[in-house]
Coordinates of C-alpha atoms in Angstrom, one line a residue:
X1 CA -0.5 -0.3 0.2
X2 CA 0.8 3.2 -0.5
X3 CA 2.7 4.6 2.9
X4 CA 2.5 8.7 1.1
X5 CA -1.4 8.0 0.7
X6 CA -4.1 6.8 3.1
X7 CA -6.0 4.1 2.3
X8 CA -9.8 6.5 1.9
X9 CA -7.6 8.8 -0.1
X10 CA -6.7 6.2 -3.0
X11 CA -10.5 4.7 -2.5
X12 CA -12.3 7.8 -3.3
X13 CA -11.5 7.8 -7.1
X14 CA -12.9 4.3 -7.4
X15 CA -15.5 5.4 -5.3
X16 CA -16.4 8.1 -8.2
X17 CA -15.5 5.4 -10.6
X18 CA -18.2 3.7 -10.1
X19 CA -21.1 6.4 -9.4
X20 CA -20.4 7.5 -12.5
X21 CA -20.8 4.0 -14.0
X22 CA -24.2 3.4 -11.8
X23 CA -25.5 6.5 -12.8
X24 CA -24.4 6.2 -16.8
X25 CA -25.7 2.6 -16.9
X26 CA -29.5 3.6 -14.6
X27 CA -30.5 6.8 -15.8
X28 CA -30.8 6.1 -20.2
X29 CA -34.5 4.0 -18.4
X30 CA -35.4 7.5 -16.9
X31 CA -34.5 10.0 -20.8
X32 CA -36.1 7.5 -23.1
X33 CA -39.1 9.7 -24.1
X34 CA -36.8 12.8 -24.9
X35 CA -34.0 10.3 -26.3
X36 CA -36.7 8.7 -28.7
X37 CA -38.5 12.4 -29.4
X38 CA -34.8 13.4 -30.1
X39 CA -33.8 11.0 -31.9
X40 CA -37.2 10.3 -34.0
X41 CA -37.7 6.1 -32.8
X42 CA -40.1 4.3 -31.0
X43 CA -40.1 3.9 -27.4
X44 CA -39.5 0.7 -27.8
X45 CA -36.6 1.5 -30.2
X46 CA -34.9 3.3 -27.5
X47 CA -35.1 1.0 -24.6
X48 CA -33.4 -1.2 -26.8
X49 CA -30.5 1.1 -26.1
X50 CA -30.7 0.1 -22.0
X51 CA -30.5 -3.5 -23.2
X52 CA -27.6 -3.1 -25.2
X53 CA -25.7 -1.5 -22.5
X54 CA -26.5 -4.3 -20.0
X55 CA -26.2 -7.0 -22.5
X56 CA -22.4 -5.8 -23.9
X57 CA -21.3 -4.9 -20.0
X58 CA -23.0 -8.6 -19.0
X59 CA -20.5 -10.0 -22.2
X60 CA -17.2 -7.8 -21.5
X61 CA -16.6 -7.1 -18.3
X62 CA -15.6 -10.3 -17.2
X63 CA -13.7 -11.5 -20.7
X64 CA -11.8 -8.2 -20.5
X65 CA -11.7 -8.8 -16.8
X66 CA -9.2 -12.3 -17.7
X67 CA -7.2 -10.7 -20.4
X68 CA -6.8 -7.8 -18.7
X69 CA -5.9 -9.1 -15.0
X70 CA -2.2 -9.3 -15.0
X71 CA -1.8 -5.6 -16.3
X72 CA -1.0 -3.1 -13.4
X73 CA -4.7 -2.0 -12.0
X74 CA -4.1 1.7 -12.5
X75 CA -3.3 1.1 -15.9
X76 CA -6.5 -0.8 -16.2
X77 CA -8.6 2.0 -14.5
X78 CA -7.5 4.6 -16.7
X79 CA -7.9 2.5 -19.7
X80 CA -11.3 1.5 -18.9
X81 CA -12.3 5.4 -18.1
X82 CA -10.7 6.3 -21.3
X83 CA -13.2 3.9 -22.7
X84 CA -16.0 5.1 -21.0
X85 CA -15.9 8.3 -21.2
X86 CA -14.7 8.6 -24.9
X87 CA -18.7 6.6 -25.3
X88 CA -20.4 8.9 -23.4
X89 CA -18.7 11.9 -25.3
X90 CA -19.6 10.1 -29.2
X91 CA -23.2 9.2 -27.3
X92 CA -23.8 12.6 -26.3
X93 CA -23.1 13.8 -30.1
X94 CA -24.6 11.2 -31.8
X95 CA -26.2 12.8 -34.3
X96 CA -28.3 9.2 -35.3
X97 CA -30.2 6.2 -33.3
X98 CA -27.6 3.6 -34.5
X99 CA -24.4 5.9 -33.5
X100 CA -26.2 6.0 -30.4
X101 CA -26.8 2.4 -29.8
X102 CA -23.1 1.5 -31.0
X103 CA -22.1 4.4 -28.7
X104 CA -23.6 2.8 -25.9
X105 CA -22.0 -0.4 -26.1
X106 CA -18.8 0.9 -26.7
X107 CA -19.9 2.5 -22.7
X108 CA -20.4 -0.6 -22.0
X109 CA -17.0 -1.9 -22.8
X110 CA -15.4 0.9 -20.8
X111 CA -18.0 -0.1 -18.3
X112 CA -17.8 -3.5 -17.0
X113 CA -13.7 -2.9 -17.3
X114 CA -13.7 -0.4 -14.6
X115 CA -16.2 -2.2 -12.2
X116 CA -13.6 -5.8 -12.2
X117 CA -10.8 -3.4 -11.9
X118 CA -11.5 -0.9 -9.7
X119 CA -12.6 -3.1 -6.4
X120 CA -9.5 -5.6 -7.6
X121 CA -7.6 -2.6 -7.0
X122 CA -9.3 -2.2 -3.6
X123 CA -9.3 -5.7 -1.8
X124 CA -5.5 -5.5 -3.1
X125 CA -4.4 -1.8 -1.4
X126 CA -6.2 -2.6 2.0
X127 CA -5.0 -4.9 4.3
X128 CA -7.0 -8.1 5.1
X129 CA -9.0 -6.6 8.1
X130 CA -10.2 -4.4 6.2
X131 CA -11.2 -5.5 3.1
X132 CA -14.7 -5.6 3.9
X133 CA -15.1 -1.6 4.5
X134 CA -12.9 -0.9 1.6
X135 CA -14.5 -2.8 -1.0
X136 CA -18.2 -1.2 0.5
X137 CA -16.2 2.4 0.1
X138 CA -15.9 1.7 -3.4
X139 CA -19.6 -0.1 -4.1
X140 CA -21.2 3.6 -2.4
X141 CA -19.8 4.9 -4.9
X142 CA -23.0 2.8 -7.1
X143 CA -25.1 2.7 -4.2
X144 CA -24.4 6.8 -4.3
X145 CA -25.5 7.0 -7.8
X146 CA -29.0 5.1 -7.2
X147 CA -29.7 7.5 -4.4
X148 CA -28.9 10.7 -5.9
X149 CA -27.5 10.3 -9.1
X150 CA -30.6 9.2 -11.7
X151 CA -32.8 12.1 -9.4
X152 CA -30.3 14.5 -10.4
X153 CA -29.4 13.4 -13.7
X154 CA -33.8 12.9 -14.8
X155 CA -33.7 16.3 -13.2
X156 CA -30.3 17.4 -15.9
X157 CA -32.0 15.8 -18.7
X158 CA -34.6 16.8 -18.2
X159 CA -33.8 20.4 -20.2
X160 CA -31.7 18.1 -22.6
X161 CA -30.7 14.3 -22.0
X162 CA -27.6 14.8 -24.4
X163 CA -26.3 17.7 -20.7
X164 CA -26.7 14.6 -18.7
X165 CA -24.1 12.8 -20.8
X166 CA -22.0 15.1 -20.7
X167 CA -22.4 15.3 -17.2
X168 CA -21.1 11.6 -16.2
X169 CA -18.4 11.9 -19.1
X170 CA -17.2 14.9 -16.7
X171 CA -17.1 12.7 -14.0
X172 CA -15.1 9.5 -15.9
X173 CA -12.6 12.4 -16.7
X174 CA -12.5 13.3 -12.7
X175 CA -12.1 9.4 -11.7
X176 CA -9.6 9.2 -14.1
X177 CA -7.2 12.2 -12.7
X178 CA -8.3 10.7 -9.3
X179 CA -6.5 7.8 -10.0
X180 CA -3.9 9.0 -11.5
X181 CA -3.3 11.2 -8.8
X182 CA -3.8 8.9 -5.5
X183 CA -3.7 4.7 -7.0
X184 CA -0.3 3.9 -6.6
X185 CA 0.5 1.3 -8.9
X186 CA -0.8 -2.1 -8.3
X187 CA 0.1 -5.6 -9.9
X188 CA -2.3 -8.4 -8.8
X189 CA -0.4 -12.4 -8.3
X190 CA 1.2 -13.6 -11.6
X191 CA 0.0 -16.3 -11.8
X192 CA -0.3 -17.4 -15.8
X193 CA -3.5 -16.5 -17.6
X194 CA -4.4 -20.8 -17.6
X195 CA -4.2 -20.6 -13.9
X196 CA -6.5 -17.4 -13.3
X197 CA -9.0 -19.1 -15.1
X198 CA -9.4 -22.7 -13.7
X199 CA -12.1 -21.6 -10.8
X200 CA -14.3 -21.4 -13.8
X201 CA -13.9 -25.2 -12.8
X202 CA -15.4 -24.8 -9.8
X203 CA -19.1 -25.5 -8.8
X204 CA -19.1 -23.1 -6.1
X205 CA -18.2 -20.5 -8.3
X206 CA -21.6 -20.7 -9.7
X207 CA -23.3 -21.2 -7.2
X208 CA -21.9 -18.1 -5.7
X209 CA -22.7 -16.3 -8.7
X210 CA -25.9 -17.8 -9.0
X211 CA -26.8 -16.5 -5.7
X212 CA -25.9 -12.5 -6.6
X213 CA -28.4 -12.8 -9.7
X214 CA -31.0 -14.3 -6.9
X215 CA -30.2 -11.5 -4.8
X216 CA -30.7 -8.7 -7.5
X217 CA -34.1 -10.4 -9.7
X218 CA -35.1 -10.7 -6.4
X219 CA -34.9 -6.8 -6.0
X220 CA -36.1 -5.6 -9.2
X221 CA -38.8 -8.2 -9.4
X222 CA -40.3 -5.2 -7.6
X223 CA -37.7 -1.9 -7.6
X224 CA -38.4 -1.9 -11.5
X225 CA -42.4 -1.2 -11.2
X226 CA -42.7 0.7 -7.8
X227 CA -43.8 3.8 -9.8
X228 CA -47.6 1.5 -9.7
X229 CA -46.6 -0.6 -7.4
X230 CA -46.7 2.6 -4.3
X231 CA -49.7 4.8 -6.2
X232 CA -52.0 4.2 -3.3
X233 CA -49.4 6.1 -1.3
X234 CA -48.2 8.4 -3.5
X235 CA -51.3 9.5 -4.8
X236 CA -49.1 9.6 -8.0
X237 CA -46.7 12.4 -6.6
X238 CA -43.8 12.0 -8.5
X239 CA -42.3 14.6 -5.2
X240 CA -44.0 11.6 -2.8
X241 CA -42.0 8.8 -4.8
X242 CA -39.2 10.8 -5.2
X243 CA -39.2 11.2 -1.5
X244 CA -39.7 6.9 -1.6
X245 CA -37.3 6.3 -3.3
X246 CA -34.6 8.3 -1.3
X247 CA -35.9 6.5 1.8
X248 CA -34.5 3.2 -0.4
X249 CA -31.0 5.1 -1.6
X250 CA -30.6 6.0 2.3
X251 CA -31.1 3.0 2.6
X252 CA -28.8 1.4 0.2
X253 CA -25.8 3.1 1.5
X254 CA -26.1 2.7 5.3
X255 CA -26.7 -1.4 4.4
X256 CA -23.4 -0.8 2.4
X257 CA -21.6 0.8 5.0
X258 CA -22.9 -1.7 7.9
X259 CA -22.4 -4.9 5.6
X260 CA -18.4 -3.6 4.7
X261 CA -18.0 -3.8 8.4
X262 CA -19.7 -6.8 9.2
X263 CA -17.5 -9.2 6.5
X264 CA -14.6 -8.4 8.2
X265 CA -16.1 -9.0 11.8
X266 CA -17.9 -12.2 10.9
X267 CA -17.8 -15.0 7.9
X268 CA -18.9 -13.1 5.1
X269 CA -21.7 -15.9 3.9
X270 CA -23.5 -14.9 7.5
X271 CA -23.9 -11.2 6.5
X272 CA -25.2 -12.5 2.9
X273 CA -27.6 -15.3 4.3
X274 CA -28.9 -13.1 6.9
X275 CA -28.8 -9.8 3.9
X276 CA -31.3 -12.0 2.2
X277 CA -33.2 -13.4 4.8
X278 CA -34.9 -10.1 6.1
X279 CA -34.9 -8.8 2.4
X280 CA -37.5 -11.5 2.3
X281 CA -39.4 -10.6 4.9
X282 CA -39.8 -7.4 4.5
X283 CA -40.4 -7.7 0.6
X284 CA -43.2 -10.5 1.4
X285 CA -44.6 -7.6 3.8
X286 CA -44.7 -4.7 1.0
X287 CA -48.4 -5.3 0.1
X288 CA -49.4 -4.5 4.1
X289 CA -46.8 -0.8 3.2
X290 CA -48.1 0.2 -0.1
X291 CA -50.7 2.2 0.8
X292 CA -49.3 4.8 3.7
X293 CA -46.9 6.7 2.4
X294 CA -44.9 7.0 6.1
X295 CA -45.2 3.2 6.3
X296 CA -44.1 3.2 2.9
X297 CA -40.8 5.5 3.3
X298 CA -39.9 3.0 6.5
X299 CA -40.3 0.4 4.6
X300 CA -38.4 1.5 1.8
X301 CA -35.3 2.3 4.3
X302 CA -35.2 -1.1 5.8
X303 CA -35.8 -3.3 2.7
X304 CA -32.5 -0.5 1.3
X305 CA -30.7 -1.6 4.1
X306 CA -31.3 -5.3 4.0
X307 CA -30.9 -6.2 0.0
X308 CA -28.0 -4.1 0.0
X309 CA -26.6 -6.4 2.7
X310 CA -25.2 -9.3 0.6
X311 CA -23.5 -7.2 -2.3
X312 CA -20.1 -6.4 -0.6
X313 CA -20.1 -10.0 1.4
X314 CA -20.4 -11.4 -2.0
X315 CA -17.2 -9.5 -3.6
X316 CA -15.4 -10.3 -0.1
X317 CA -15.9 -14.1 -1.1
X318 CA -15.0 -14.8 -4.5
X319 CA -11.6 -12.6 -3.1
X320 CA -10.4 -14.4 -0.4
X321 CA -11.0 -17.5 -2.4
X322 CA -9.2 -16.8 -5.7
X323 CA -7.5 -14.0 -5.1
X324 CA -5.4 -14.0 -7.7
X325 CA -8.2 -14.5 -10.3
X326 CA -10.2 -11.4 -8.3
X327 CA -10.3 -9.7 -11.5
X328 CA -12.0 -12.1 -13.7
X329 CA -14.5 -13.6 -11.0
X330 CA -15.3 -9.6 -9.5
X331 CA -15.8 -8.9 -13.6
X332 CA -18.2 -12.1 -13.5
X333 CA -19.9 -11.0 -10.8
X334 CA -20.8 -7.9 -11.9
X335 CA -22.2 -9.8 -15.1
X336 CA -24.4 -11.5 -12.6
X337 CA -25.1 -8.2 -10.9
X338 CA -26.7 -6.4 -13.9
X339 CA -27.9 -9.9 -14.8
X340 CA -30.2 -9.7 -12.2
X341 CA -31.2 -6.5 -12.8
X342 CA -32.5 -7.2 -16.7
X343 CA -34.0 -10.6 -15.4
X344 CA -36.6 -9.0 -12.2
X345 CA -37.8 -5.7 -14.9
X346 CA -38.2 -8.7 -17.3
X347 CA -40.5 -11.1 -14.6
X348 CA -41.9 -8.0 -13.4
X349 CA -43.2 -7.4 -16.8
X350 CA -44.5 -10.8 -17.7
X351 CA -46.3 -10.7 -14.3
X352 CA -48.6 -7.9 -14.2
X353 CA -50.8 -9.3 -16.0
X354 CA -51.6 -11.9 -13.5
X355 CA -50.9 -9.9 -10.6
X356 CA -51.0 -6.0 -9.4
X357 CA -47.5 -4.0 -9.0
X358 CA -47.8 -3.7 -5.8
X359 CA -48.2 -7.0 -5.5
X360 CA -45.0 -8.6 -6.8
X361 CA -43.7 -7.9 -3.5
X362 CA -44.3 -11.1 -3.2
X363 CA -43.0 -13.1 -6.4
X364 CA -39.8 -10.6 -5.2
X365 CA -40.0 -12.3 -1.8
X366 CA -39.9 -16.0 -3.4
X367 CA -36.9 -15.3 -6.0
X368 CA -34.8 -13.7 -3.0
X369 CA -36.2 -16.7 -0.5
X370 CA -34.4 -19.1 -3.6
X371 CA -31.7 -17.1 -3.1
X372 CA -31.6 -17.5 0.2
X373 CA -31.5 -21.2 -0.2
X374 CA -28.2 -21.1 -2.9
X375 CA -26.4 -19.6 -0.3
X376 CA -27.1 -21.4 2.3
X377 CA -26.1 -24.6 -0.2
X378 CA -23.2 -23.1 -1.7
X379 CA -21.8 -22.4 1.9
X380 CA -21.9 -26.0 2.9
X381 CA -19.1 -26.4 0.3
X382 CA -15.9 -27.0 1.3

């Protein structure tokens, strides 16, 4: 670790990079009407910008994580941030739909590598007894984006959606300057590529990835359709909905911070188990919480805390069990996160013909419960 800089100063640009990735990855969904009108395409076609980004992210993150795992983490991050920033600038300047779609794919390639490189860098520079807290600081950038970046980006984009992409590109430049200034050169264990890929033959890897996917899928079965689900509590008020979403985001930030400390103090698998169990209970109670605004706000904070508890310990489990393959495995874990988001949203959409949005929480609880069972099974493996 660089003796001249405290750990937090080295982690801050990594958190900034994740804040940019989080804001960029989810903000387009809130800007689809403006984008569709500007590019003269239908809303469904504009929605493919979100799908294209998610697919490119999911495919590229583990591949680039493996190919660049022997590269110094600072260089890998600077490369990733350059691609990410150029992609956002190209999106902001895109004159037509095809150009913007290709620019979103390029941006996703940079974003996928940022996640793998940032988390593996944080795990490498932190002493083992502080690894969970270090990962939580970096993950805090993503949770901060969910809590505050998305509402702010949507507000900026209300005037001109391209301004939001310029703002995200600026965040990429800011993160790159921080990495160049504060992060020391970081080399991961120098195993051959074949050795770094060896964990992919182990069943436990796919068990843990399934836990991550189910955790995020359970969340987004309901969260993707939280606006109609909360109609009884908000009365259709955008301001009231924003209050509930901010409460959920604040809960995420609290849970993320607590998770880092718990993962340093207790076996990470126990923290994941507790978070999933509590999240399943709160999701099962959601039909009772969506008709009153005060109850909904309190419930949203609790749900945000519980659903964020498993994320950092999951990362710690990969780093602990296969340090030399951490870049590859953390890239796969990031892909599992986005896969869970996509699957949860798709399932929630399909189920709305059978269930009211307010009852999607019951399905979300069931999916989270399956994730809990998978986690308990994976925890029994040596």
